């Protein structure tokens, strides 16, 4: 996606050997018109699938999923919660996810009321690193007997293990709007 490529190159900061900060349009401030283009791109790729639900994870996934859902017919958004709560915990599916950015494990949960065997799910997230968040969401779908129709991410880091792990463990390919090959002297090298 040309506009996303430009944003990553102009506004992305490499803050650690393997972490890109893109707070100005994706993780803190939201560029709504960019998100609309992303929604159209995901629709173009997954539009022939019967998708009635987008599953994502709080917090950054929510804005993305909500805008993307508008490009799918009658599509609801469910987000996985990262914290325990008296409100969600009855009839919830849970899984353990290792957070790449915080380097800690947490219990992710989704209510059984909002994910079930009738659902045809598109899993969406902002970044793909080692695949923990996506595989956690896939596990929740498996527990709920929902059908995963596709997996999409805005930015995948191709030099980390996520894409390969997801392919191996789910048989599904990840559709990434941009793939980062690596960082060189603070610059982002994108896959052509
Ligand atoms: P994974 O679960 O694939 O190992 O890591 C993906 C999750 O970690 C995403 O949900 C995202 O929040 C965060 N993440 C991983 N790598 C990066 C990165 O380079 N930049 C940012 N902003 N978030 C990242």
PDB file of C-alpha atoms in Angstrom, residues 11-176:
ATOM      1  CA  UNK A  11       7.025   8.634  10.457  1.00  0.00           C
ATOM      2  CA  UNK A  12       8.335   5.301  11.759  1.00  0.00           C
ATOM      3  CA  UNK A  13      11.088   5.227  14.372  1.00  0.00           C
ATOM      4  CA  UNK A  14      13.248   2.200  14.986  1.00  0.00           C
ATOM      5  CA  UNK A  15      13.423   2.276  18.780  1.00  0.00           C
ATOM      6  CA  UNK A  16      15.047  -1.119  19.446  1.00  0.00           C
ATOM      7  CA  UNK A  17      16.838  -3.573  17.157  1.00  0.00           C
ATOM      8  CA  UNK A  18      13.480  -5.169  16.352  1.00  0.00           C
ATOM      9  CA  UNK A  19      10.777  -2.637  17.292  1.00  0.00           C
ATOM     10  CA  UNK A  20       9.245   0.047  15.105  1.00  0.00           C
ATOM     11  CA  UNK A  21       7.324   2.880  16.721  1.00  0.00           C
ATOM     12  CA  UNK A  22       4.471   4.159  14.588  1.00  0.00           C
ATOM     13  CA  UNK A  23       2.483   6.048  17.193  1.00  0.00           C
ATOM     14  CA  UNK A  24       1.753   8.970  14.859  1.00  0.00           C
ATOM     15  CA  UNK A  25      -0.709   6.981  12.735  1.00  0.00           C
ATOM     16  CA  UNK A  26      -1.304   3.501  14.192  1.00  0.00           C
ATOM     17  CA  UNK A  27      -0.662   3.001  17.904  1.00  0.00           C
ATOM     18  CA  UNK A  28      -1.467   6.283  19.625  1.00  0.00           C
ATOM     19  CA  UNK A  29      -2.802   8.819  17.139  1.00  0.00           C
ATOM     20  CA  UNK A  30      -5.063   7.291  14.481  1.00  0.00           C
ATOM     21  CA  UNK A  31      -4.965   8.398  10.878  1.00  0.00           C
ATOM     22  CA  UNK A  32      -8.591   7.710  10.004  1.00  0.00           C
ATOM     23  CA  UNK A  33      -8.306   8.154   6.233  1.00  0.00           C
ATOM     24  CA  UNK A  34      -5.324   5.778   6.205  1.00  0.00           C
ATOM     25  CA  UNK A  35      -7.356   3.266   8.228  1.00  0.00           C
ATOM     26  CA  UNK A  36     -10.152   3.570   5.662  1.00  0.00           C
ATOM     27  CA  UNK A  37      -7.717   2.667   2.910  1.00  0.00           C
ATOM     28  CA  UNK A  38      -6.532  -0.268   4.996  1.00  0.00           C
ATOM     29  CA  UNK A  39     -10.131  -1.387   5.432  1.00  0.00           C
ATOM     30  CA  UNK A  40     -10.619  -1.305   1.667  1.00  0.00           C
ATOM     31  CA  UNK A  41      -7.423  -3.303   1.154  1.00  0.00           C
ATOM     32  CA  UNK A  42      -8.526  -5.979   3.632  1.00  0.00           C
ATOM     33  CA  UNK A  43     -11.953  -6.065   2.011  1.00  0.00           C
ATOM     34  CA  UNK A  44     -10.384  -6.488  -1.424  1.00  0.00           C
ATOM     35  CA  UNK A  45      -8.304  -9.404  -0.167  1.00  0.00           C
ATOM     36  CA  UNK A  46     -10.883 -11.178   2.010  1.00  0.00           C
ATOM     37  CA  UNK A  47     -14.107  -9.922   0.418  1.00  0.00           C
ATOM     38  CA  UNK A  48     -14.962 -13.251  -1.215  1.00  0.00           C
ATOM     39  CA  UNK A  49     -15.036 -14.999   2.172  1.00  0.00           C
ATOM     40  CA  UNK A  50     -18.125 -15.277   4.292  1.00  0.00           C
ATOM     41  CA  UNK A  51     -16.991 -13.109   7.209  1.00  0.00           C
ATOM     42  CA  UNK A  52     -19.447 -12.026   9.894  1.00  0.00           C
ATOM     43  CA  UNK A  53     -16.976 -11.122  12.617  1.00  0.00           C
ATOM     44  CA  UNK A  54     -13.616  -9.454  12.992  1.00  0.00           C
ATOM     45  CA  UNK A  55     -11.645 -10.580  16.031  1.00  0.00           C
ATOM     46  CA  UNK A  56      -8.863  -8.378  17.331  1.00  0.00           C
ATOM     47  CA  UNK A  57      -7.052  -7.626  20.560  1.00  0.00           C
ATOM     48  CA  UNK A  58      -7.128  -4.527  22.723  1.00  0.00           C
ATOM     49  CA  UNK A  59      -5.991  -1.809  22.490  1.00  0.00           C
ATOM     50  CA  UNK A  60      -4.546  -0.882  19.097  1.00  0.00           C
ATOM     51  CA  UNK A  61      -6.540  -3.492  17.202  1.00  0.00           C
ATOM     52  CA  UNK A  62      -9.894  -1.981  18.144  1.00  0.00           C
ATOM     53  CA  UNK A  63      -9.818   1.173  16.035  1.00  0.00           C
ATOM     54  CA  UNK A  64      -8.455  -0.765  13.095  1.00  0.00           C
ATOM     55  CA  UNK A  65     -11.108  -3.476  13.333  1.00  0.00           C
ATOM     56  CA  UNK A  66     -13.973  -1.016  13.715  1.00  0.00           C
ATOM     57  CA  UNK A  67     -13.026   0.903  10.602  1.00  0.00           C
ATOM     58  CA  UNK A  68     -12.303  -2.263   8.612  1.00  0.00           C
ATOM     59  CA  UNK A  69     -15.635  -3.846   9.593  1.00  0.00           C
ATOM     60  CA  UNK A  70     -17.465  -1.076   7.754  1.00  0.00           C
ATOM     61  CA  UNK A  71     -16.176  -2.514   4.468  1.00  0.00           C
ATOM     62  CA  UNK A  72     -17.621  -5.966   5.180  1.00  0.00           C
ATOM     63  CA  UNK A  73     -21.298  -6.768   5.064  1.00  0.00           C
ATOM     64  CA  UNK A  74     -23.013  -6.967   8.424  1.00  0.00           C
ATOM     65  CA  UNK A  75     -19.780  -7.566  10.249  1.00  0.00           C
ATOM     66  CA  UNK A  76     -19.365  -7.221  14.000  1.00  0.00           C
ATOM     67  CA  UNK A  77     -16.153  -6.581  15.893  1.00  0.00           C
ATOM     68  CA  UNK A  78     -15.126  -8.534  18.962  1.00  0.00           C
ATOM     69  CA  UNK A  79     -11.989  -7.645  20.831  1.00  0.00           C
ATOM     70  CA  UNK A  80     -10.034  -9.928  23.104  1.00  0.00           C
ATOM     71  CA  UNK A  81      -9.544  -8.511  26.574  1.00  0.00           C
ATOM     72  CA  UNK A  82      -6.208  -8.589  28.317  1.00  0.00           C
ATOM     73  CA  UNK A  83      -7.338  -8.055  31.892  1.00  0.00           C
ATOM     74  CA  UNK A  84      -9.538 -10.136  34.162  1.00  0.00           C
ATOM     75  CA  UNK A  85     -12.874  -8.644  35.094  1.00  0.00           C
ATOM     76  CA  UNK A  86     -15.924  -9.702  37.089  1.00  0.00           C
ATOM     77  CA  UNK A  87     -17.971  -8.664  34.076  1.00  0.00           C
ATOM     78  CA  UNK A  88     -16.371 -10.786  31.323  1.00  0.00           C
ATOM     79  CA  UNK A  89     -15.206 -13.823  33.232  1.00  0.00           C
ATOM     80  CA  UNK A  90     -18.355 -15.963  33.274  1.00  0.00           C
ATOM     81  CA  UNK A  91     -18.386 -18.188  30.183  1.00  0.00           C
ATOM     82  CA  UNK A  92     -15.159 -16.850  28.742  1.00  0.00           C
ATOM     83  CA  UNK A  93     -12.547 -18.682  26.696  1.00  0.00           C
ATOM     84  CA  UNK A  94      -9.011 -17.952  27.828  1.00  0.00           C
ATOM     85  CA  UNK A  95      -5.520 -18.422  26.478  1.00  0.00           C
ATOM     86  CA  UNK A  96      -2.026 -17.353  27.497  1.00  0.00           C
ATOM     87  CA  UNK A  97      -0.213 -14.901  25.252  1.00  0.00           C
ATOM     88  CA  UNK A  98       3.369 -13.714  25.547  1.00  0.00           C
ATOM     89  CA  UNK A  99       3.554  -9.976  24.949  1.00  0.00           C
ATOM     90  CA  UNK A 100       6.380  -9.124  22.586  1.00  0.00           C
ATOM     91  CA  UNK A 101       6.656  -5.480  23.632  1.00  0.00           C
ATOM     92  CA  UNK A 102       6.235  -6.033  27.401  1.00  0.00           C
ATOM     93  CA  UNK A 103       8.027  -9.419  27.554  1.00  0.00           C
ATOM     94  CA  UNK A 104       5.434 -10.832  29.960  1.00  0.00           C
ATOM     95  CA  UNK A 105       2.668 -13.410  29.714  1.00  0.00           C
ATOM     96  CA  UNK A 106      -0.965 -12.443  30.144  1.00  0.00           C
ATOM     97  CA  UNK A 107      -4.289 -14.239  30.064  1.00  0.00           C
ATOM     98  CA  UNK A 108      -6.375 -13.166  27.091  1.00  0.00           C
ATOM     99  CA  UNK A 109     -10.111 -13.752  27.205  1.00  0.00           C
ATOM    100  CA  UNK A 110     -13.189 -13.516  25.079  1.00  0.00           C
ATOM    101  CA  UNK A 111     -16.758 -14.094  26.173  1.00  0.00           C
ATOM    102  CA  UNK A 112     -18.457 -17.217  24.845  1.00  0.00           C
ATOM    103  CA  UNK A 113     -21.460 -14.976  24.190  1.00  0.00           C
ATOM    104  CA  UNK A 114     -19.617 -13.261  21.322  1.00  0.00           C
ATOM    105  CA  UNK A 115     -17.695 -16.082  19.664  1.00  0.00           C
ATOM    106  CA  UNK A 116     -19.315 -19.360  18.706  1.00  0.00           C
ATOM    107  CA  UNK A 117     -19.611 -22.095  16.078  1.00  0.00           C
ATOM    108  CA  UNK A 118     -21.733 -19.928  13.775  1.00  0.00           C
ATOM    109  CA  UNK A 119     -18.991 -17.338  13.411  1.00  0.00           C
ATOM    110  CA  UNK A 120     -16.778 -16.891  10.344  1.00  0.00           C
ATOM    111  CA  UNK A 121     -13.910 -14.852  11.619  1.00  0.00           C
ATOM    112  CA  UNK A 122     -11.292 -12.542  10.188  1.00  0.00           C
ATOM    113  CA  UNK A 123      -8.473 -12.091  12.724  1.00  0.00           C
ATOM    114  CA  UNK A 124      -6.859  -8.640  12.481  1.00  0.00           C
ATOM    115  CA  UNK A 125      -3.997  -7.000  14.332  1.00  0.00           C
ATOM    116  CA  UNK A 126      -1.699  -4.030  13.949  1.00  0.00           C
ATOM    117  CA  UNK A 127       1.694  -5.790  14.053  1.00  0.00           C
ATOM    118  CA  UNK A 128       2.986  -9.305  13.587  1.00  0.00           C
ATOM    119  CA  UNK A 129       6.259 -10.211  15.299  1.00  0.00           C
ATOM    120  CA  UNK A 130       6.489 -13.788  16.625  1.00  0.00           C
ATOM    121  CA  UNK A 131       2.819 -14.580  16.159  1.00  0.00           C
ATOM    122  CA  UNK A 132       1.815 -14.918  19.808  1.00  0.00           C
ATOM    123  CA  UNK A 133      -1.158 -12.543  19.685  1.00  0.00           C
ATOM    124  CA  UNK A 134      -2.547 -14.002  16.442  1.00  0.00           C
ATOM    125  CA  UNK A 135      -2.026 -17.603  17.574  1.00  0.00           C
ATOM    126  CA  UNK A 136      -3.737 -16.744  20.869  1.00  0.00           C
ATOM    127  CA  UNK A 137      -6.738 -15.382  18.975  1.00  0.00           C
ATOM    128  CA  UNK A 138      -6.710 -18.462  16.735  1.00  0.00           C
ATOM    129  CA  UNK A 139      -6.757 -20.652  19.857  1.00  0.00           C
ATOM    130  CA  UNK A 140      -9.773 -18.750  21.222  1.00  0.00           C
ATOM    131  CA  UNK A 141     -11.578 -19.331  17.893  1.00  0.00           C
ATOM    132  CA  UNK A 142     -10.744 -23.040  18.074  1.00  0.00           C
ATOM    133  CA  UNK A 143     -12.133 -23.259  21.611  1.00  0.00           C
ATOM    134  CA  UNK A 144     -15.319 -21.530  20.441  1.00  0.00           C
ATOM    135  CA  UNK A 145     -15.531 -23.789  17.324  1.00  0.00           C
ATOM    136  CA  UNK A 146     -15.607 -20.656  15.171  1.00  0.00           C
ATOM    137  CA  UNK A 147     -14.229 -20.831  11.622  1.00  0.00           C
ATOM    138  CA  UNK A 148     -11.198 -18.666  10.930  1.00  0.00           C
ATOM    139  CA  UNK A 149     -11.564 -17.379   7.378  1.00  0.00           C
ATOM    140  CA  UNK A 150      -8.408 -15.301   7.286  1.00  0.00           C
ATOM    141  CA  UNK A 151      -5.678 -13.477   9.138  1.00  0.00           C
ATOM    142  CA  UNK A 152      -4.639  -9.906   8.352  1.00  0.00           C
ATOM    143  CA  UNK A 153      -2.094  -7.534   9.834  1.00  0.00           C
ATOM    144  CA  UNK A 154      -1.103  -4.002   8.996  1.00  0.00           C
ATOM    145  CA  UNK A 155       2.648  -4.513   9.409  1.00  0.00           C
ATOM    146  CA  UNK A 156       4.449  -7.844   9.562  1.00  0.00           C
ATOM    147  CA  UNK A 157       8.093  -8.079  10.467  1.00  0.00           C
ATOM    148  CA  UNK A 158       9.279 -10.699   8.016  1.00  0.00           C
ATOM    149  CA  UNK A 159      12.537 -11.229   9.885  1.00  0.00           C
ATOM    150  CA  UNK A 160      10.690 -12.586  12.931  1.00  0.00           C
ATOM    151  CA  UNK A 161       9.035 -15.973  13.249  1.00  0.00           C
ATOM    152  CA  UNK A 162       5.316 -15.060  13.204  1.00  0.00           C
ATOM    153  CA  UNK A 163       4.469 -15.626   9.542  1.00  0.00           C
ATOM    154  CA  UNK A 164       6.130 -19.027   9.448  1.00  0.00           C
ATOM    155  CA  UNK A 165       4.710 -20.146  12.811  1.00  0.00           C
ATOM    156  CA  UNK A 166       1.174 -19.151  11.833  1.00  0.00           C
ATOM    157  CA  UNK A 167       1.449 -20.966   8.500  1.00  0.00           C
ATOM    158  CA  UNK A 168       2.766 -24.078  10.251  1.00  0.00           C
ATOM    159  CA  UNK A 169       0.295 -24.055  13.131  1.00  0.00           C
ATOM    160  CA  UNK A 170      -2.889 -22.979  11.339  1.00  0.00           C
ATOM    161  CA  UNK A 171      -2.288 -23.757   7.655  1.00  0.00           C
ATOM    162  CA  UNK A 172      -3.351 -20.167   6.918  1.00  0.00           C
ATOM    163  CA  UNK A 173      -1.244 -17.477   5.279  1.00  0.00           C
ATOM    164  CA  UNK A 174      -1.095 -14.053   6.844  1.00  0.00           C
ATOM    165  CA  UNK A 175      -2.076 -11.158   4.600  1.00  0.00           C
ATOM    166  CA  UNK A 176       0.112  -8.196   5.592  1.00  0.00           C
TER     167      UNK A 176
END
